[in-house]
CSV table of C-alpha atoms in Angstrom, one decimal:
chain,number,residue,atom,x,y,z
A,1,MET,CA,-7.1,2.1,-4.3
A,2,GLY,CA,-8.0,0.6,-7.6
A,3,SER,CA,-9.1,-2.7,-6.0
A,4,VAL,CA,-11.3,-0.8,-3.5
A,5,ALA,CA,-12.8,1.1,-6.4
A,6,SER,CA,-13.5,-2.1,-8.3
A,7,PHE,CA,-15.1,-3.5,-5.1
A,8,PHE,CA,-17.6,-0.6,-4.9
A,9,ILE,CA,-18.4,-0.9,-8.6
A,10,LYS,CA,-19.0,-4.7,-8.1
A,11,LYS,CA,-21.3,-3.8,-5.1
A,12,SER,CA,-23.3,-1.5,-7.3
A,13,THR,CA,-23.9,-4.3,-9.8
A,14,LEU,CA,-25.4,-6.4,-7.2
A,15,THR,CA,-28.3,-4.1,-6.8
A,16,GLY,CA,-30.3,-5.2,-9.9
A,17,ASN,CA,-30.7,-3.9,-13.4
A,18,ILE,CA,-28.7,-1.1,-15.1
A,19,PHE,CA,-31.0,1.6,-13.9
A,20,SER,CA,-30.5,0.6,-10.3
A,21,VAL,CA,-26.8,0.4,-10.9
A,22,LEU,CA,-26.8,3.9,-12.2
A,23,LYS,CA,-28.6,5.1,-9.0
A,24,SER,CA,-26.3,3.2,-6.7
A,25,ASN,CA,-24.0,5.3,-4.5
A,26,TYR,CA,-21.5,2.5,-4.7
A,27,LEU,CA,-21.0,3.2,-8.4
A,28,TYR,CA,-20.1,6.8,-7.8
A,29,ILE,CA,-17.8,6.0,-4.9
A,30,GLY,CA,-16.0,3.4,-7.1
A,31,CYS,CA,-15.7,5.9,-9.9
A,32,GLY,CA,-14.3,8.6,-7.6
A,33,LEU,CA,-11.8,6.2,-6.2
A,34,TYR,CA,-10.8,5.2,-9.7
A,35,PHE,CA,-10.2,8.9,-10.5
A,36,LEU,CA,-8.1,9.3,-7.3
A,37,SER,CA,-6.2,6.2,-8.2
A,38,ALA,CA,-5.5,7.6,-11.7
A,39,LEU,CA,-4.2,10.8,-10.2
A,40,LEU,CA,-1.9,8.9,-7.9
A,41,ASN,CA,-0.7,6.8,-10.8
A,42,ILE,CA,0.1,9.9,-12.8
A,43,TYR,CA,2.1,11.3,-9.9
A,44,LEU,CA,4.0,8.0,-9.5
A,45,LEU,CA,4.8,7.9,-13.2
A,46,LYS,CA,6.3,11.3,-12.8
A,47,VAL,CA,8.7,10.4,-10.0
A,48,LEU,CA,9.4,6.7,-10.8
A,49,PRO,CA,10.4,4.8,-13.9
A,50,TYR,CA,7.6,3.5,-16.1
A,51,THR,CA,9.2,0.0,-16.0
A,52,VAL,CA,8.7,0.0,-12.2
A,53,VAL,CA,5.3,1.7,-11.8
A,54,LEU,CA,3.3,-0.3,-14.3
A,55,PRO,CA,4.4,-3.8,-13.2
A,56,LEU,CA,3.8,-2.8,-9.6
A,57,THR,CA,0.2,-2.0,-10.4
A,58,SER,CA,-0.3,-5.7,-10.4
A,59,ILE,CA,-0.4,-5.5,-6.6
A,60,THR,CA,-4.0,-4.4,-7.2
A,61,TYR,CA,-4.8,-8.0,-8.0
A,62,ILE,CA,-3.6,-9.1,-4.6
A,63,TRP,CA,-5.8,-6.6,-2.8
A,64,SER,CA,-8.7,-7.6,-5.1
A,65,PHE,CA,-8.1,-11.2,-4.1
A,66,ILE,CA,-8.2,-10.4,-0.4
A,67,ILE,CA,-11.3,-8.1,-0.7
A,68,ALA,CA,-13.2,-10.6,-2.8
A,69,TYR,CA,-12.5,-13.3,-0.2
A,70,ILE,CA,-13.4,-11.2,2.8
A,71,TYR,CA,-16.3,-9.1,1.6
A,72,LEU,CA,-17.8,-10.9,-1.4
A,73,LYS,CA,-17.2,-14.4,0.0
A,74,GLU,CA,-15.6,-15.6,-3.2
A,75,LYS,CA,-13.8,-18.9,-3.2
A,76,ILE,CA,-10.0,-19.2,-3.0
A,77,THR,CA,-8.8,-21.8,-5.4
A,78,TYR,CA,-5.4,-23.4,-5.8
A,79,ARG,CA,-5.0,-21.7,-9.2
A,80,LYS,CA,-5.7,-18.3,-7.7
A,81,ILE,CA,-3.2,-18.8,-4.9
A,82,VAL,CA,-0.6,-19.8,-7.5
A,83,GLY,CA,-1.3,-16.7,-9.6
A,84,ILE,CA,-1.1,-14.4,-6.6
A,85,SER,CA,2.1,-16.1,-5.5
A,86,PHE,CA,3.6,-15.3,-8.9
A,87,ILE,CA,2.5,-11.7,-8.7
A,88,ILE,CA,4.1,-11.3,-5.3
A,89,LEU,CA,7.3,-13.0,-6.4
A,90,GLY,CA,7.4,-10.8,-9.5
A,91,ALA,CA,6.8,-7.6,-7.6
A,92,LEU,CA,9.5,-8.5,-5.1
A,93,VAL,CA,12.0,-9.3,-7.8
A,94,LEU,CA,11.2,-6.1,-9.6
A,95,SER,CA,11.5,-4.1,-6.4
A,96,LEU,CA,14.8,-5.6,-5.5
A,97,VAL,CA,16.3,-5.2,-9.0
A,98,GLN,CA,15.1,-1.6,-9.3
A,99,GLY,CA,15.9,-0.8,-5.7
A,100,VAL,CA,12.4,0.4,-5.0
A,101,ALA,CA,11.8,-1.7,-1.8
């Protein structure tokens, strides 16, 4: 959800100067999604260990990578793929060790 929120805020910045950003609906959609994401994070922190929840928030980077490629037409570089691979590997290891998966 955080990556979608960031996407909408990014879209709002493509509209022009700061005043047009502040008038953009994308900004408010993104902020609303950030708020919902925070509420979800608070709930997860209540039911799961901190050492599991916070590292798994790195999955947001994977979704951001996919969204940026598909909707913002950003380039995928070798370095980005390596970074995303490490995130996936780390999340898998953490999930298996903690028994979350």
